[in-house]
Amino acid sequence: MNAHLPWIVAKFGGTSVSSVESILQIIEIVKQYRKENRQTLIVVSAFSGVSNVLESIINGPEQVNIDETCTWLEQKHRSMLTQLDLSSPRLEQLLYDKLNFIREAHARLMDEQLASFYATQAAVMGIGEQLSSAFFRDFIERRLSENVSLTDARDWLVSESAEHRSVADRYLNAECDVKLNKTMRQQIEALGAVVITQGFIASNACGETVVLGRGGSDTSAAYFAVMLGAERLDIWTDVPGMFSGNPRQIPEARQLRKLDYKEAQEIASTGAKVLHPRCLRPVRIADIPVFVGSTFSREK
Ligand code: ASP
Ligand code: MG
């Protein structure tokens, strides 16, 4: 069998997928990967603000005005469809179905005795990435003039059963134990050289949706990088690289040029909020380099 082309796993965060300008940068980044003969798995977050709104629904269903909240979600996604000139009956239907699901889940969450309370919370949290990835696939495919496939992250990432953890954590802060998976790599390769999937979501052994904790898309991307044996994990966000503090809040924070995993882990754990704290461990073990770049000021 032919040696396979190297894989890059590229994660794009919520702010990077939420403005047309930055989305056009993403297209350039993916074109560059293709020029360099890399196969690319794109991992996307929900559009910015969406996960916060979904979290408000699951954390305080009684306090939420579900009509207003769904109108906000609808407008947010419709505005992306319009800005990207993407409207199609299929995406309209998807949006409609997901909004219905949220309404219905909200009604169920009002009952605290609900047996599947945490499962329902996780299912609601996972909607943002399902919408953004579907929208994004259509847009990227149009711009790249190459086939772009969407694959459901829940088909590949299965959470650990983690009996010692609380039920809430198992659904809302799930972890996966991953290793190189050549069968999966072959199956993903069969989908084409550019494949897109959702960050943040996984499934459990029963096939239910679970989520990896807020900011968990980085960790999803790290899991995929390990399973594919990727050449590199690229985390594209709104700040270029790792800093000595949160550059969104501390203007004098220094940019750190090259770090080992341990230093990067320390920074990630002390709240610089560039990387999800659980994202580095799997790539460190598999020895996969991580690049952190900004879709807003691109240099490499
Ligand atoms: N959308 C999820 C969140 O905002 C996951 C992520 O963006 O990494 O927490
Ligand atoms: Mg996010």
GROMACS .gro file of C-alpha atoms and ligand atoms in nm:
model
  310
    1MET     CA    1   0.000   0.000   0.000
    2ASN     CA    2   0.120   0.354  -0.072
    3ALA     CA    3   0.257   0.554   0.217
    4HIS     CA    4  -0.016   0.792   0.320
    5LEU     CA    5   0.023   1.169   0.300
    6PRO     CA    6   0.089   1.338   0.634
    7TRP     CA    7  -0.211   1.468   0.827
    8ILE     CA    8  -0.245   1.810   0.984
    9VAL     CA    9  -0.521   1.851   1.239
   10ALA     CA   10  -0.628   2.215   1.246
   11LYS     CA   11  -0.863   2.350   1.509
   12PHE     CA   12  -1.044   2.677   1.454
   13GLY     CA   13  -1.198   2.844   1.760
   14GLY     CA   14  -1.530   3.024   1.792
   15THR     CA   15  -1.399   3.372   1.714
   16SER     CA   16  -1.210   3.241   1.409
   17VAL     CA   17  -1.523   3.086   1.259
   18SER     CA   18  -1.750   3.380   1.330
   19SER     CA   19  -1.641   3.660   1.098
   20VAL     CA   20  -1.627   3.644   0.722
   21GLU     CA   21  -1.284   3.803   0.724
   22SER     CA   22  -1.141   3.541   0.952
   23ILE     CA   23  -1.320   3.259   0.769
   24LEU     CA   24  -1.151   3.373   0.449
   25GLN     CA   25  -0.820   3.341   0.632
   26ILE     CA   26  -0.914   2.985   0.719
   27ILE     CA   27  -0.964   2.910   0.351
   28GLU     CA   28  -0.613   3.043   0.281
   29ILE     CA   29  -0.469   2.831   0.561
   30VAL     CA   30  -0.635   2.516   0.428
   31LYS     CA   31  -0.521   2.597   0.071
   32GLN     CA   32  -0.167   2.623   0.203
   33TYR     CA   33  -0.192   2.281   0.367
   34ARG     CA   34  -0.311   2.136   0.039
   35LYS     CA   35  -0.029   2.307  -0.150
   36GLU     CA   36   0.213   2.141   0.089
   37ASN     CA   37   0.043   1.809   0.014
   38ARG     CA   38  -0.105   1.765   0.358
   39GLN     CA   39  -0.433   1.597   0.430
   40THR     CA   40  -0.631   1.811   0.669
   41LEU     CA   41  -0.880   1.738   0.942
   42ILE     CA   42  -1.051   2.062   1.039
   43VAL     CA   43  -1.200   2.072   1.388
   44VAL     CA   44  -1.441   2.358   1.453
   45SER     CA   45  -1.598   2.519   1.757
   46ALA     CA   46  -1.945   2.664   1.772
   47PHE     CA   47  -1.998   3.019   1.645
   48SER     CA   48  -1.892   3.270   1.909
   49GLY     CA   49  -2.138   3.321   2.193
   50VAL     CA   50  -2.343   3.014   2.105
   51SER     CA   51  -2.202   2.779   2.371
   52ASN     CA   52  -2.254   3.047   2.638
   53VAL     CA   53  -2.619   3.073   2.543
   54LEU     CA   54  -2.663   2.695   2.536
   55GLU     CA   55  -2.500   2.680   2.878
   56SER     CA   56  -2.746   2.936   3.013
   57ILE     CA   57  -3.031   2.711   2.897
   58ILE     CA   58  -2.898   2.399   3.066
   59ASN     CA   59  -2.786   2.570   3.386
   60GLY     CA   60  -3.099   2.772   3.456
   61PRO     CA   61  -3.387   2.643   3.248
   62GLU     CA   62  -3.637   2.821   3.477
   63GLN     CA   63  -3.467   3.159   3.436
   64VAL     CA   64  -3.440   3.140   3.060
   65ASN     CA   65  -3.697   3.286   2.824
   66ILE     CA   66  -3.674   3.006   2.572
   67ASP     CA   67  -3.850   3.196   2.293
   68GLU     CA   68  -3.608   3.486   2.316
   69THR     CA   69  -3.311   3.254   2.349
   70CYS     CA   70  -3.408   3.050   2.045
   71THR     CA   71  -3.467   3.368   1.849
   72TRP     CA   72  -3.114   3.479   1.937
   73LEU     CA   73  -2.971   3.144   1.829
   74GLU     CA   74  -3.172   3.150   1.509
   75GLN     CA   75  -3.062   3.502   1.422
   76LYS     CA   76  -2.699   3.426   1.499
   77HIS     CA   77  -2.700   3.126   1.263
   78ARG     CA   78  -2.912   3.296   0.998
   79SER     CA   79  -2.673   3.586   0.993
   80MET     CA   80  -2.387   3.342   0.926
   81LEU     CA   81  -2.588   3.182   0.645
   82THR     CA   82  -2.648   3.524   0.493
   83GLN     CA   83  -2.296   3.656   0.538
   84LEU     CA   84  -2.149   3.342   0.384
   85ASP     CA   85  -2.418   3.328   0.118
   86LEU     CA   86  -2.493   2.971   0.217
   87SER     CA   87  -2.869   2.944   0.251
   88SER     CA   88  -2.993   2.608   0.131
   89PRO     CA   89  -3.303   2.404   0.219
   90ARG     CA   90  -3.075   2.146   0.383
   91LEU     CA   91  -2.905   2.391   0.620
   92GLU     CA   92  -3.236   2.572   0.691
   93GLN     CA   93  -3.389   2.238   0.785
   94LEU     CA   94  -3.093   2.149   1.005
   95LEU     CA   95  -3.124   2.479   1.192
   96TYR     CA   96  -3.499   2.430   1.231
   97ASP     CA   97  -3.454   2.076   1.366
   98LYS     CA   98  -3.185   2.176   1.613
   99LEU     CA   99  -3.389   2.468   1.744
  100ASN     CA  100  -3.685   2.234   1.794
  101PHE     CA  101  -3.462   1.993   1.976
  102ILE     CA  102  -3.343   2.272   2.208
  103ARG     CA  103  -3.701   2.379   2.287
  104GLU     CA  104  -3.805   2.028   2.362
  105ALA     CA  105  -3.495   1.959   2.574
  106HIS     CA  106  -3.555   2.283   2.763
  107ALA     CA  107  -3.905   2.165   2.855
  108ARG     CA  108  -3.761   1.836   2.980
  109LEU     CA  109  -3.485   2.006   3.181
  110MET     CA  110  -3.750   2.193   3.384
  111ASP     CA  111  -3.805   1.859   3.557
  112GLU     CA  112  -3.510   1.811   3.789
  113GLN     CA  113  -3.614   1.452   3.849
  114LEU     CA  114  -3.555   1.379   3.481
  115ALA     CA  115  -3.360   1.052   3.466
  116SER     CA  116  -3.156   1.162   3.168
  117PHE     CA  117  -3.088   1.511   3.306
  118TYR     CA  118  -2.713   1.525   3.235
  119ALA     CA  119  -2.749   1.344   2.904
  120THR     CA  120  -3.001   1.606   2.798
  121GLN     CA  121  -2.772   1.887   2.914
  122ALA     CA  122  -2.483   1.743   2.712
  123ALA     CA  123  -2.699   1.695   2.405
  124VAL     CA  124  -2.800   2.063   2.417
  125MET     CA  125  -2.440   2.179   2.465
  126GLY     CA  126  -2.333   1.983   2.158
  127ILE     CA  127  -2.568   2.159   1.917
  128GLY     CA  128  -2.344   2.460   1.848
  129GLU     CA  129  -2.064   2.255   1.692
  130GLN     CA  130  -2.307   2.043   1.490
  131LEU     CA  131  -2.444   2.358   1.328
  132SER     CA  132  -2.115   2.539   1.271
  133SER     CA  133  -1.947   2.231   1.120
  134ALA     CA  134  -2.232   2.172   0.875
  135PHE     CA  135  -2.235   2.538   0.766
  136PHE     CA  136  -1.862   2.540   0.739
  137ARG     CA  137  -1.838   2.229   0.528
  138ASP     CA  138  -2.053   2.383   0.257
  139PHE     CA  139  -1.857   2.706   0.264
  140ILE     CA  140  -1.513   2.548   0.252
  141GLU     CA  141  -1.610   2.309  -0.021
  142ARG     CA  142  -1.734   2.592  -0.237
  143ARG     CA  143  -1.416   2.793  -0.186
  144LEU     CA  144  -1.169   2.510  -0.226
  145SER     CA  145  -1.315   2.350  -0.535
  146GLU     CA  146  -1.232   2.014  -0.384
  147ASN     CA  147  -1.453   1.766  -0.209
  148VAL     CA  148  -1.487   1.839   0.165
  149SER     CA  149  -1.650   1.575   0.384
  150LEU     CA  150  -1.815   1.616   0.719
  151THR     CA  151  -1.763   1.340   0.969
  152ASP     CA  152  -1.936   1.318   1.305
  153ALA     CA  153  -1.682   1.338   1.587
  154ARG     CA  154  -1.908   1.111   1.794
  155ASP     CA  155  -1.836   0.825   1.554
  156TRP     CA  156  -1.467   0.838   1.650
  157LEU     CA  157  -1.430   0.978   1.998
  158VAL     CA  158  -1.572   0.754   2.268
  159SER     CA  159  -1.540   0.871   2.626
  160GLU     CA  160  -1.394   0.666   2.906
  161SER     CA  161  -1.653   0.511   3.132
  162ALA     CA  162  -1.474   0.670   3.434
  163GLU     CA  163  -1.693   0.513   3.704
  164HIS     CA  164  -1.502   0.708   3.969
  165ARG     CA  165  -1.619   1.041   3.828
  166SER     CA  166  -1.954   1.209   3.894
  167VAL     CA  167  -2.231   1.150   3.644
  168ALA     CA  168  -2.227   1.522   3.564
  169ASP     CA  169  -1.856   1.506   3.478
  170ARG     CA  170  -1.898   1.198   3.267
  171TYR     CA  171  -2.147   1.384   3.047
  172LEU     CA  172  -2.021   1.741   3.063
  173ASN     CA  173  -1.648   1.706   3.122
  174ALA     CA  174  -1.582   1.381   2.946
  175GLU     CA  175  -1.238   1.247   2.867
  176CYS     CA  176  -1.126   0.997   2.605
  177ASP     CA  177  -0.832   0.765   2.612
  178VAL     CA  178  -0.686   0.767   2.262
  179LYS     CA  179  -0.406   0.607   2.070
  180LEU     CA  180  -0.296   0.579   1.708
  181ASN     CA  181  -0.579   0.414   1.517
  182LYS     CA  182  -0.478   0.308   1.167
  183THR     CA  183  -0.819   0.170   1.082
  184MET     CA  184  -0.977   0.501   1.162
  185ARG     CA  185  -0.709   0.679   0.961
  186GLN     CA  186  -0.788   0.467   0.658
  187GLN     CA  187  -1.158   0.532   0.697
  188ILE     CA  188  -1.106   0.906   0.728
  189GLU     CA  189  -0.866   0.903   0.435
  190ALA     CA  190  -1.138   0.740   0.229
  191LEU     CA  191  -1.351   1.052   0.290
  192GLY     CA  192  -1.106   1.275   0.105
  193ALA     CA  193  -0.807   1.498   0.172
  194VAL     CA  194  -1.005   1.768   0.352
  195VAL     CA  195  -1.239   1.651   0.623
  196ILE     CA  196  -1.423   1.856   0.880
  197THR     CA  197  -1.554   1.753   1.219
  198GLN     CA  198  -1.690   1.902   1.540
  199GLY     CA  199  -1.482   1.999   1.838
  200PHE     CA  200  -1.615   1.952   2.190
  201ILE     CA  201  -1.843   1.652   2.131
  202ALA     CA  202  -1.787   1.281   2.174
  203SER     CA  203  -2.008   0.985   2.251
  204ASN     CA  204  -2.014   0.746   2.544
  205ALA     CA  205  -2.023   0.368   2.530
  206CYS     CA  206  -2.405   0.383   2.510
  207GLY     CA  207  -2.388   0.607   2.204
  208GLU     CA  208  -2.513   0.918   2.386
  209THR     CA  209  -2.362   1.261   2.322
  210VAL     CA  210  -2.114   1.385   2.580
  211VAL     CA  211  -1.903   1.703   2.581
  212LEU     CA  212  -1.543   1.756   2.683
  213GLY     CA  213  -1.589   2.063   2.905
  214ARG     CA  214  -1.595   2.430   2.804
  215GLY     CA  215  -1.313   2.512   2.567
  216GLY     CA  216  -1.278   2.140   2.493
  217SER     CA  217  -1.241   2.168   2.115
  218ASP     CA  218  -0.865   2.196   2.157
  219THR     CA  219  -0.872   1.862   2.331
  220SER     CA  220  -1.089   1.712   2.056
  221ALA     CA  221  -0.830   1.825   1.803
  222ALA     CA  222  -0.549   1.676   2.015
  223TYR     CA  223  -0.736   1.343   2.035
  224PHE     CA  224  -0.780   1.337   1.657
  225ALA     CA  225  -0.413   1.428   1.604
  226VAL     CA  226  -0.310   1.129   1.815
  227MET     CA  227  -0.553   0.888   1.651
  228LEU     CA  228  -0.445   0.992   1.301
  229GLY     CA  229  -0.076   1.002   1.392
  230ALA     CA  230  -0.074   1.361   1.263
  231GLU     CA  231   0.243   1.538   1.167
  232ARG     CA  232   0.131   1.848   1.360
  233LEU     CA  233  -0.158   1.992   1.556
  234ASP     CA  234  -0.238   2.350   1.463
  235ILE     CA  235  -0.458   2.545   1.701
  236TRP     CA  236  -0.587   2.858   1.530
  237THR     CA  237  -0.736   3.111   1.764
  238ASP     CA  238  -0.762   3.487   1.814
  239VAL     CA  239  -0.419   3.527   1.973
  240PRO     CA  240  -0.094   3.437   1.798
  241GLY     CA  241   0.070   3.177   2.020
  242MET     CA  242   0.124   3.134   2.389
  243PHE     CA  243   0.178   3.433   2.615
  244SER     CA  244   0.305   3.493   2.964
  245GLY     CA  245  -0.049   3.604   3.057
  246ASN     CA  246  -0.386   3.641   2.892
  247PRO     CA  247  -0.306   3.887   2.609
  248ARG     CA  248  -0.674   3.977   2.578
  249GLN     CA  249  -0.654   4.127   2.927
  250ILE     CA  250  -0.288   4.204   2.989
  251PRO     CA  251  -0.149   4.409   2.698
  252GLU     CA  252   0.209   4.376   2.822
  253ALA     CA  253   0.194   3.994   2.822
  254ARG     CA  254   0.499   3.856   2.640
  255GLN     CA  255   0.469   3.621   2.347
  256LEU     CA  256   0.665   3.300   2.405
  257ARG     CA  257   0.831   3.176   2.091
  258LYS     CA  258   0.902   2.814   2.154
  259LEU     CA  259   0.794   2.607   2.452
  260ASP     CA  260   0.824   2.250   2.557
  261TYR     CA  261   0.506   2.066   2.653
  262LYS     CA  262   0.570   2.116   3.022
  263GLU     CA  263   0.603   2.494   3.000
  264ALA     CA  264   0.303   2.510   2.771
  265GLN     CA  265   0.105   2.294   3.013
  266GLU     CA  266   0.190   2.528   3.300
  267ILE     CA  267   0.070   2.826   3.104
  268ALA     CA  268  -0.244   2.647   2.989
  269SER     CA  269  -0.322   2.547   3.347
  270THR     CA  270  -0.266   2.893   3.489
  271GLY     CA  271  -0.550   3.037   3.291
  272ALA     CA  272  -0.397   3.202   2.985
  273LYS     CA  273  -0.703   3.048   2.817
  274VAL     CA  274  -0.530   2.984   2.488
  275LEU     CA  275  -0.530   2.608   2.522
  276HIS     CA  276  -0.772   2.380   2.701
  277PRO     CA  277  -0.577   2.235   2.994
  278ARG     CA  278  -0.641   1.875   2.888
  279CYS     CA  279  -0.529   1.922   2.529
  280LEU     CA  280  -0.154   1.889   2.573
  281ARG     CA  281  -0.121   1.557   2.750
  282PRO     CA  282  -0.228   1.333   2.460
  283VAL     CA  283  -0.007   1.513   2.207
  284ARG     CA  284   0.287   1.516   2.447
  285ILE     CA  285   0.264   1.142   2.491
  286ALA     CA  286   0.243   1.091   2.114
  287ASP     CA  287   0.516   1.351   2.058
  288ILE     CA  288   0.314   1.557   1.812
  289PRO     CA  289   0.424   1.922   1.776
  290VAL     CA  290   0.164   2.188   1.848
  291PHE     CA  291   0.152   2.521   1.671
  292VAL     CA  292  -0.068   2.800   1.806
  293GLY     CA  293  -0.149   3.073   1.556
  294SER     CA  294  -0.394   3.355   1.503
  295THR     CA  295  -0.635   3.372   1.213
  296PHE     CA  296  -0.637   3.748   1.281
  297SER     CA  297  -0.267   3.816   1.229
  298ARG     CA  298  -0.127   3.535   1.027
  299GLU     CA  299   0.243   3.465   1.040
  300LYS     CA  300   0.425   3.145   1.093
  301ASP     N1  301  -1.783   2.566   2.197
  301ASP     C1  302  -1.727   2.509   2.319
  301ASP     C2  303  -1.707   2.619   2.420
  301ASP     O1  304  -1.722   2.735   2.389
  301ASP     C3  305  -1.601   2.436   2.294
  301ASP     C4  306  -1.486   2.519   2.243
  301ASP     O2  307  -1.508   2.625   2.187
  301ASP     O3  308  -1.372   2.478   2.257
  301ASP     O4  309  -1.674   2.590   2.530
  302MG      MG  310  -1.581   2.811   2.213
   0.00000   0.00000   0.00000
